Amino acid sequence: MNSFNSLMDGFASALTLSNLGFGLLGTFLGTLVGVLPGIGPALAIALLLPITYTVSPASALIMFAAIYYGAMYGGSTTSILLNTPGESGSVITALEGNKMARRGRAGAALATAAIGSFIAGSIATLILAFTAPSIADLAIKVGAAEYVALMLVAFGTVSSLLGASQIRGFISLAVGLVLGLVGADLQSGLSRLTFGNQSAVEGIETVPVIVSIFALGEALYIASRFKDSGWEIIPMKGKALMSREDWKRSWKPWIRGTFLGFPLGVIPAGGSEVPTFLSYS
C-alpha cells in the first residue's frame, strides 16, 4: 500500500504542466541528438546536462528520462533511412527497416519504430514502477554463472542469424570475440591483446565498431557510384502511417520484445543488444 501511495504521489508530481513540458523538451532534444550516429543515450544526457542546472531535481530527472527515451528512438531513424545504426540496440532496426525504406515504405518503418518504442517503453516502465524493489533484489543476486548462461544464449541467438553462409557467420563471430577480448581483464586487471598500446586498455567500445561497420559500407558504396548518373530517387509509397496489416504483424513482436527486453535490461550490464537479437530470432 505504501508503494502504491508513493507511486500516486510520483504521478501527481510528474503530471504537472511544467514537468510535462520538460518531458516533451527532453524527448525532442534526445531524438535530435540520437539521430547522430555513434552518440548514444548516455552521451546525449551528458551533452544536454547543462540545460538542467536551473530546474528542480524532479524536473531534471524527468528530462533525463525523456532524453534517454528520445535518444534511443533517434537511433532508429538513421538505421532505417541510412542503414547506419545510431546505437548498438538499433542493429536489427537497420537490417529490416532499411529494407522497407528501399521499397518506398520508410514512413511506415519510422512509424512502426516510434509506436513500438512507445508501447514497449510504457509497459516496461509500468512493470518497473510496481516491481522495482523485487527486481533490485533479484539483480543483485546475478553472478558469474548467470552471466555465462546469458553469453551462451547470446551465442545461440547469433548462430541462428548467421545467414546462408555458416562459415562466414562463424568467422564473424570469432572476430567479434577477439575484439571483445581487447583490454584489461575485469577480474585480474591484466591487459589482453593491447600490444603495449595504453589507449586499448579500456577495450573497444561496441558502438564505434557497429557504426563503422554499417556506415563505412554505406559510404564506400556511395563513393564507388559517385559519378553514376543513374541514381533513382525512391518515392514513398502510401502514408507515413502503419496500415492495418502492419498493426497485425507488429503487435506480437512488440509484446515479445517487451517481455524479453525487460528482464535482461534490469540485469547489471545487460544492455540492449542481446534482447533485440533474441526477439528478432
C-alpha angles and dihedrals in degrees: 000000000000090000091051092050091049090050091052090049088052092052090049090053096043097047095062117119094248095049092047087053091052089049091052092047092048092050091050095047093043091053091050093051094040091058089068108091114245097019106109131189095274093054091043090056091047092051093049096041095104090063090068097052094096100042133082120273092250092052091046092052091048090050092048091052091047091049089051094051092045093049092049090053093042090063090065092060095067089038091059101036102033103020087238116121113226090210139359095270091062097063094102089045088058093049095054105018095057090053089057090048091053088054091054096259099110091126093055091047092052091046091050092051093047096048093041091051091049095048096044093044092049094049093046092048092051092048091049092049092058099036104034098116093049092044091051092053090048094048091053090056093057107113142169095292092055092049091051089051090049091052091050089052089050092051091048090051093050091048089057091055099049094112128213096328111062092181094056090045094054091044089054090048091051092049089050091051091050091050089049091055093059112108139033119331110246094220104041101020091228117144117244126201093343094123091210094306107135093196089064094056091090090055133235115302118232097225098058090048094050094043092048093049094052100031095044091052092050092046093051091046092053093042092053090056098037094119094041110119094196098083112146122206108220109224118221113251118219126339127325088254137093117264124222090261090052090054091050092050096043109047095071094050089047092055092042092050092048095054092043095045098046100061093039091046094056091055109099108259090002093134130187099272100079098048093048092053091043092052092046094049 
